[in-house]
Amino acid sequence: ILIVDDLKANLFALSALLKNAKFDCDCALSGNEALKLLLKNDYGLIILDVQMPDMSGFDLAELIKGNSKTEDTPIIFLSAIAIQRGFFTQ
């Protein structure tokens, strides 16, 4: 499982929960870091924070779905709070 979130505390909490359930997890603090990991590794699931600086979870998902290596990887969007109204309509 690849977890992508710009907040270290969120990455720590979610990865600890999943590792406790015996899942293998990698973490990325940004969309660019996630893309680098996706080039090196295959994942059965990607959990994306919706609101991140530089590249939103929606933008990252478009790049993931546009790549033949990662297009079939399931994505779950996760966000603790919605700051910008535009994220509700995407």
mmCIF file of N, CA and C in Angstrom:
data_model
loop_
_atom_site.group_PDB
_atom_site.id
_atom_site.type_symbol
_atom_site.label_atom_id
_atom_site.label_comp_id
_atom_site.label_asym_id
_atom_site.label_seq_id
_atom_site.Cartn_x
_atom_site.Cartn_y
_atom_site.Cartn_z
ATOM 1 N N ILE A 1 0.857 -1.181 0.000
ATOM 2 C CA ILE A 1 0.000 0.000 0.000
ATOM 3 C C ILE A 1 0.894 1.231 0.000
ATOM 4 N N LEU A 2 0.577 2.169 -0.873
ATOM 5 C CA LEU A 2 1.268 3.453 -0.880
ATOM 6 C C LEU A 2 0.339 4.485 -0.265
ATOM 7 N N ILE A 3 0.833 5.170 0.760
ATOM 8 C CA ILE A 3 0.073 6.231 1.427
ATOM 9 C C ILE A 3 0.728 7.560 1.071
ATOM 10 N N VAL A 4 -0.074 8.511 0.601
ATOM 11 C CA VAL A 4 0.451 9.816 0.197
ATOM 12 C C VAL A 4 -0.280 10.900 0.983
ATOM 13 N N ASP A 5 0.476 11.640 1.777
ATOM 14 C CA ASP A 5 -0.084 12.729 2.589
ATOM 15 C C ASP A 5 1.049 13.699 2.910
ATOM 16 N N ASP A 6 0.745 14.977 2.914
ATOM 17 C CA ASP A 6 1.793 15.971 3.188
ATOM 18 C C ASP A 6 2.037 16.167 4.683
ATOM 19 N N LEU A 7 1.237 15.539 5.537
ATOM 20 C CA LEU A 7 1.415 15.660 6.976
ATOM 21 C C LEU A 7 2.013 14.380 7.544
ATOM 22 N N LYS A 8 3.182 14.512 8.160
ATOM 23 C CA LYS A 8 3.880 13.342 8.708
ATOM 24 C C LYS A 8 3.045 12.619 9.757
ATOM 25 N N ALA A 9 2.311 13.358 10.561
ATOM 26 C CA ALA A 9 1.489 12.737 11.604
ATOM 27 C C ALA A 9 0.422 11.828 10.995
ATOM 28 N N ASN A 10 -0.172 12.261 9.893
ATOM 29 C CA ASN A 10 -1.181 11.435 9.222
ATOM 30 C C ASN A 10 -0.554 10.174 8.640
ATOM 31 N N LEU A 11 0.620 10.320 8.036
ATOM 32 C CA LEU A 11 1.323 9.157 7.488
ATOM 33 C C LEU A 11 1.655 8.167 8.594
ATOM 34 N N PHE A 12 2.155 8.679 9.713
ATOM 35 C CA PHE A 12 2.524 7.816 10.826
ATOM 36 C C PHE A 12 1.313 7.049 11.353
ATOM 37 N N ALA A 13 0.207 7.753 11.575
ATOM 38 C CA ALA A 13 -0.990 7.123 12.141
ATOM 39 C C ALA A 13 -1.567 6.064 11.210
ATOM 40 N N LEU A 14 -1.724 6.403 9.939
ATOM 41 C CA LEU A 14 -2.318 5.453 9.000
ATOM 42 C C LEU A 14 -1.402 4.264 8.733
ATOM 43 N N SER A 15 -0.106 4.519 8.588
ATOM 44 C CA SER A 15 0.814 3.402 8.342
ATOM 45 C C SER A 15 0.905 2.493 9.566
ATOM 46 N N ALA A 16 0.858 3.060 10.778
ATOM 47 C CA ALA A 16 0.879 2.235 11.988
ATOM 48 C C ALA A 16 -0.362 1.354 12.066
ATOM 49 N N LEU A 17 -1.500 1.908 11.726
ATOM 50 C CA LEU A 17 -2.751 1.152 11.729
ATOM 51 C C LEU A 17 -2.693 0.003 10.726
ATOM 52 N N LEU A 18 -2.220 0.291 9.527
ATOM 53 C CA LEU A 18 -2.158 -0.732 8.485
ATOM 54 C C LEU A 18 -1.084 -1.781 8.773
ATOM 55 N N LYS A 19 0.057 -1.349 9.279
ATOM 56 C CA LYS A 19 1.118 -2.306 9.629
ATOM 57 C C LYS A 19 0.681 -3.218 10.768
ATOM 58 N N ASN A 20 -0.095 -2.688 11.703
ATOM 59 C CA ASN A 20 -0.637 -3.496 12.786
ATOM 60 C C ASN A 20 -1.568 -4.587 12.246
ATOM 61 N N ALA A 21 -2.211 -4.289 11.115
ATOM 62 C CA ALA A 21 -3.089 -5.266 10.450
ATOM 63 C C ALA A 21 -2.313 -6.122 9.445
ATOM 64 N N LYS A 22 -0.979 -6.072 9.510
ATOM 65 C CA LYS A 22 -0.070 -6.905 8.703
ATOM 66 C C LYS A 22 0.004 -6.505 7.224
ATOM 67 N N PHE A 23 -0.264 -5.232 6.914
ATOM 68 C CA PHE A 23 -0.089 -4.737 5.550
ATOM 69 C C PHE A 23 1.286 -4.097 5.426
ATOM 70 N N ASP A 24 1.925 -4.260 4.271
ATOM 71 C CA ASP A 24 3.179 -3.559 3.970
ATOM 72 C C ASP A 24 2.831 -2.187 3.410
ATOM 73 N N CYS A 25 3.498 -1.153 3.910
ATOM 74 C CA CYS A 25 3.199 0.212 3.498
ATOM 75 C C CYS A 25 4.465 0.986 3.167
ATOM 76 N N ASP A 26 4.347 1.818 2.153
ATOM 77 C CA ASP A 26 5.327 2.854 1.868
ATOM 78 C C ASP A 26 4.608 4.177 2.010
ATOM 79 N N CYS A 27 5.349 5.218 2.364
ATOM 80 C CA CYS A 27 4.763 6.546 2.563
ATOM 81 C C CYS A 27 5.468 7.582 1.703
ATOM 82 N N ALA A 28 4.691 8.550 1.230
ATOM 83 C CA ALA A 28 5.229 9.671 0.460
ATOM 84 C C ALA A 28 4.611 10.959 0.992
ATOM 85 N N LEU A 29 5.443 11.985 1.125
ATOM 86 C CA LEU A 29 4.998 13.281 1.633
ATOM 87 C C LEU A 29 4.509 14.233 0.541
ATOM 88 N N SER A 30 4.617 13.821 -0.719
ATOM 89 C CA SER A 30 4.197 14.690 -1.824
ATOM 90 C C SER A 30 3.838 13.847 -3.040
ATOM 91 N N GLY A 31 3.180 14.488 -3.983
ATOM 92 C CA GLY A 31 2.853 13.813 -5.233
ATOM 93 C C GLY A 31 4.101 13.399 -5.999
ATOM 94 N N ASN A 32 5.105 14.277 -6.010
ATOM 95 C CA ASN A 32 6.342 13.952 -6.722
ATOM 96 C C ASN A 32 7.064 12.765 -6.099
ATOM 97 N N GLU A 33 7.090 12.719 -4.765
ATOM 98 C CA GLU A 33 7.708 11.589 -4.071
ATOM 99 C C GLU A 33 6.940 10.297 -4.371
ATOM 100 N N ALA A 34 5.621 10.394 -4.421
ATOM 101 C CA ALA A 34 4.790 9.230 -4.741
ATOM 102 C C ALA A 34 5.077 8.719 -6.151
ATOM 103 N N LEU A 35 5.216 9.636 -7.100
ATOM 104 C CA LEU A 35 5.501 9.234 -8.483
ATOM 105 C C LEU A 35 6.831 8.488 -8.572
ATOM 106 N N LYS A 36 7.818 8.939 -7.834
ATOM 107 C CA LYS A 36 9.111 8.240 -7.828
ATOM 108 C C LYS A 36 8.966 6.822 -7.281
ATOM 109 N N LEU A 37 8.207 6.667 -6.209
ATOM 110 C CA LEU A 37 7.980 5.334 -5.643
ATOM 111 C C LEU A 37 7.195 4.448 -6.608
ATOM 112 N N LEU A 38 6.239 5.039 -7.307
ATOM 113 C CA LEU A 38 5.427 4.271 -8.255
ATOM 114 C C LEU A 38 6.244 3.783 -9.450
ATOM 115 N N LEU A 39 7.295 4.504 -9.795
ATOM 116 C CA LEU A 39 8.172 4.048 -10.881
ATOM 117 C C LEU A 39 9.007 2.842 -10.463
ATOM 118 N N LYS A 40 9.326 2.754 -9.169
ATOM 119 C CA LYS A 40 10.184 1.681 -8.659
ATOM 120 C C LYS A 40 9.416 0.461 -8.177
ATOM 121 N N ASN A 41 8.187 0.669 -7.690
ATOM 122 C CA ASN A 41 7.459 -0.402 -7.006
ATOM 123 C C ASN A 41 6.051 -0.577 -7.567
ATOM 124 N N ASP A 42 5.511 -1.758 -7.363
ATOM 125 C CA ASP A 42 4.114 -2.028 -7.688
ATOM 126 C C ASP A 42 3.318 -2.039 -6.392
ATOM 127 N N TYR A 43 2.149 -1.424 -6.409
ATOM 128 C CA TYR A 43 1.298 -1.350 -5.220
ATOM 129 C C TYR A 43 -0.078 -1.917 -5.538
ATOM 130 N N GLY A 44 -0.672 -2.563 -4.542
ATOM 131 C CA GLY A 44 -2.014 -3.095 -4.689
ATOM 132 C C GLY A 44 -3.084 -2.070 -4.378
ATOM 133 N N LEU A 45 -2.674 -0.970 -3.733
ATOM 134 C CA LEU A 45 -3.605 0.084 -3.332
ATOM 135 C C LEU A 45 -2.819 1.363 -3.083
ATOM 136 N N ILE A 46 -3.446 2.496 -3.423
ATOM 137 C CA ILE A 46 -2.874 3.807 -3.126
ATOM 138 C C ILE A 46 -3.908 4.587 -2.325
ATOM 139 N N ILE A 47 -3.483 5.135 -1.192
ATOM 140 C CA ILE A 47 -4.342 5.995 -0.380
ATOM 141 C C ILE A 47 -3.808 7.417 -0.515
ATOM 142 N N LEU A 48 -4.640 8.312 -1.052
ATOM 143 C CA LEU A 48 -4.205 9.676 -1.359
ATOM 144 C C LEU A 48 -4.931 10.705 -0.519
ATOM 145 N N ASP A 49 -4.170 11.614 0.053
ATOM 146 C CA ASP A 49 -4.755 12.803 0.660
ATOM 147 C C ASP A 49 -5.258 13.678 -0.479
ATOM 148 N N VAL A 50 -6.411 14.269 -0.302
ATOM 149 C CA VAL A 50 -6.982 15.119 -1.345
ATOM 150 C C VAL A 50 -6.251 16.448 -1.438
ATOM 151 N N GLN A 51 -6.001 17.067 -0.289
ATOM 152 C CA GLN A 51 -5.424 18.409 -0.270
ATOM 153 C C GLN A 51 -3.955 18.362 0.108
ATOM 154 N N MET A 52 -3.115 18.599 -0.887
ATOM 155 C CA MET A 52 -1.668 18.677 -0.663
ATOM 156 C C MET A 52 -1.140 19.868 -1.442
ATOM 157 N N PRO A 53 -0.078 20.500 -0.959
ATOM 158 C CA PRO A 53 0.510 21.606 -1.723
ATOM 159 C C PRO A 53 1.191 21.082 -2.984
ATOM 160 N N ASP A 54 1.354 21.919 -3.958
ATOM 161 C CA ASP A 54 2.041 21.612 -5.219
ATOM 162 C C ASP A 54 1.243 20.702 -6.139
ATOM 163 N N MET A 55 0.742 19.581 -5.632
ATOM 164 C CA MET A 55 -0.022 18.652 -6.470
ATOM 165 C C MET A 55 -1.127 18.037 -5.602
ATOM 166 N N SER A 56 -2.378 18.284 -5.965
ATOM 167 C CA SER A 56 -3.479 17.725 -5.175
ATOM 168 C C SER A 56 -3.588 16.219 -5.419
ATOM 169 N N GLY A 57 -4.330 15.563 -4.556
ATOM 170 C CA GLY A 57 -4.571 14.135 -4.741
ATOM 171 C C GLY A 57 -5.277 13.848 -6.047
ATOM 172 N N PHE A 58 -6.166 14.750 -6.467
ATOM 173 C CA PHE A 58 -6.864 14.568 -7.737
ATOM 174 C C PHE A 58 -5.895 14.660 -8.918
ATOM 175 N N ASP A 59 -4.979 15.612 -8.855
ATOM 176 C CA ASP A 59 -3.983 15.746 -9.929
ATOM 177 C C ASP A 59 -3.080 14.517 -9.986
ATOM 178 N N LEU A 60 -2.661 14.045 -8.823
ATOM 179 C CA LEU A 60 -1.822 12.856 -8.772
ATOM 180 C C LEU A 60 -2.574 11.644 -9.316
ATOM 181 N N ALA A 61 -3.836 11.517 -8.968
ATOM 182 C CA ALA A 61 -4.643 10.387 -9.470
ATOM 183 C C ALA A 61 -4.737 10.402 -10.985
ATOM 184 N N GLU A 62 -4.867 11.577 -11.584
ATOM 185 C CA GLU A 62 -4.902 11.673 -13.046
ATOM 186 C C GLU A 62 -3.609 11.155 -13.661
ATOM 187 N N LEU A 63 -2.476 11.501 -13.059
ATOM 188 C CA LEU A 63 -1.185 11.015 -13.557
ATOM 189 C C LEU A 63 -1.071 9.500 -13.382
ATOM 190 N N ILE A 64 -1.532 8.997 -12.260
ATOM 191 C CA ILE A 64 -1.483 7.555 -12.000
ATOM 192 C C ILE A 64 -2.341 6.808 -13.007
ATOM 193 N N LYS A 65 -3.545 7.286 -13.257
ATOM 194 C CA LYS A 65 -4.463 6.622 -14.185
ATOM 195 C C LYS A 65 -4.029 6.782 -15.634
ATOM 196 N N GLY A 66 -3.171 7.760 -15.912
ATOM 197 C CA GLY A 66 -2.675 7.976 -17.267
ATOM 198 C C GLY A 66 -1.436 7.173 -17.603
ATOM 199 N N ASN A 67 -0.931 6.402 -16.652
ATOM 200 C CA ASN A 67 0.270 5.598 -16.865
ATOM 201 C C ASN A 67 -0.120 4.130 -16.969
ATOM 202 N N SER A 68 0.334 3.458 -18.015
ATOM 203 C CA SER A 68 -0.060 2.060 -18.239
ATOM 204 C C SER A 68 0.381 1.135 -17.105
ATOM 205 N N LYS A 69 1.462 1.481 -16.414
ATOM 206 C CA LYS A 69 1.955 0.636 -15.309
ATOM 207 C C LYS A 69 1.048 0.733 -14.083
ATOM 208 N N THR A 70 0.429 1.883 -13.880
ATOM 209 C CA THR A 70 -0.326 2.120 -12.651
ATOM 210 C C THR A 70 -1.824 2.349 -12.865
ATOM 211 N N GLU A 71 -2.281 2.323 -14.096
ATOM 212 C CA GLU A 71 -3.666 2.695 -14.396
ATOM 213 C C GLU A 71 -4.719 1.824 -13.713
ATOM 214 N N ASP A 72 -4.390 0.572 -13.412
ATOM 215 C CA ASP A 72 -5.361 -0.324 -12.793
ATOM 216 C C ASP A 72 -5.246 -0.399 -11.268
ATOM 217 N N THR A 73 -4.341 0.378 -10.689
ATOM 218 C CA THR A 73 -4.163 0.371 -9.243
ATOM 219 C C THR A 73 -5.314 1.117 -8.577
ATOM 220 N N PRO A 74 -6.010 0.475 -7.637
ATOM 221 C CA PRO A 74 -7.114 1.161 -6.947
ATOM 222 C C PRO A 74 -6.609 2.327 -6.111
ATOM 223 N N ILE A 75 -7.426 3.382 -6.049
ATOM 224 C CA ILE A 75 -7.090 4.577 -5.279
ATOM 225 C C ILE A 75 -8.226 4.871 -4.309
ATOM 226 N N ILE A 76 -7.871 5.148 -3.067
ATOM 227 C CA ILE A 76 -8.819 5.644 -2.071
ATOM 228 C C ILE A 76 -8.399 7.066 -1.731
ATOM 229 N N PHE A 77 -9.342 8.001 -1.842
ATOM 230 C CA PHE A 77 -9.071 9.385 -1.455
ATOM 231 C C PHE A 77 -9.414 9.548 0.016
ATOM 232 N N LEU A 78 -8.539 10.254 0.721
ATOM 233 C CA LEU A 78 -8.708 10.438 2.157
ATOM 234 C C LEU A 78 -8.378 11.886 2.491
ATOM 235 N N SER A 79 -9.218 12.500 3.320
ATOM 236 C CA SER A 79 -8.922 13.860 3.751
ATOM 237 C C SER A 79 -9.531 14.088 5.117
ATOM 238 N N ALA A 80 -8.784 14.752 5.974
ATOM 239 C CA ALA A 80 -9.259 15.010 7.326
ATOM 240 C C ALA A 80 -10.235 16.175 7.371
ATOM 241 N N ILE A 81 -10.004 17.164 6.534
ATOM 242 C CA ILE A 81 -10.845 18.366 6.557
ATOM 243 C C ILE A 81 -10.824 19.006 5.173
ATOM 244 N N ALA A 82 -11.901 19.616 4.800
ATOM 245 C CA ALA A 82 -11.969 20.303 3.508
ATOM 246 C C ALA A 82 -11.820 21.798 3.743
ATOM 247 N N ILE A 83 -10.774 22.371 3.198
ATOM 248 C CA ILE A 83 -10.528 23.801 3.365
ATOM 249 C C ILE A 83 -11.085 24.568 2.166
ATOM 250 N N GLN A 84 -10.947 24.004 0.986
ATOM 251 C CA GLN A 84 -11.383 24.696 -0.212
ATOM 252 C C GLN A 84 -12.647 24.039 -0.766
ATOM 253 N N ARG A 85 -13.657 24.845 -1.004
ATOM 254 C CA ARG A 85 -14.937 24.348 -1.489
ATOM 255 C C ARG A 85 -14.801 23.585 -2.807
ATOM 256 N N GLY A 86 -13.856 23.947 -3.641
ATOM 257 C CA GLY A 86 -13.681 23.300 -4.941
ATOM 258 C C GLY A 86 -13.407 21.820 -4.852
ATOM 259 N N PHE A 87 -12.841 21.343 -3.751
ATOM 260 C CA PHE A 87 -12.547 19.934 -3.614
ATOM 261 C C PHE A 87 -13.824 19.107 -3.492
ATOM 262 N N PHE A 88 -14.921 19.721 -3.036
ATOM 263 C CA PHE A 88 -16.176 18.993 -2.908
ATOM 264 C C PHE A 88 -16.773 18.639 -4.261
ATOM 265 N N THR A 89 -16.470 19.426 -5.274
ATOM 266 C CA THR A 89 -17.114 19.248 -6.573
ATOM 267 C C THR A 89 -16.274 18.488 -7.580
ATOM 268 N N GLN A 90 -15.050 18.104 -7.218
ATOM 269 C CA GLN A 90 -14.205 17.383 -8.166
ATOM 270 C C GLN A 90 -14.497 15.905 -8.121
#
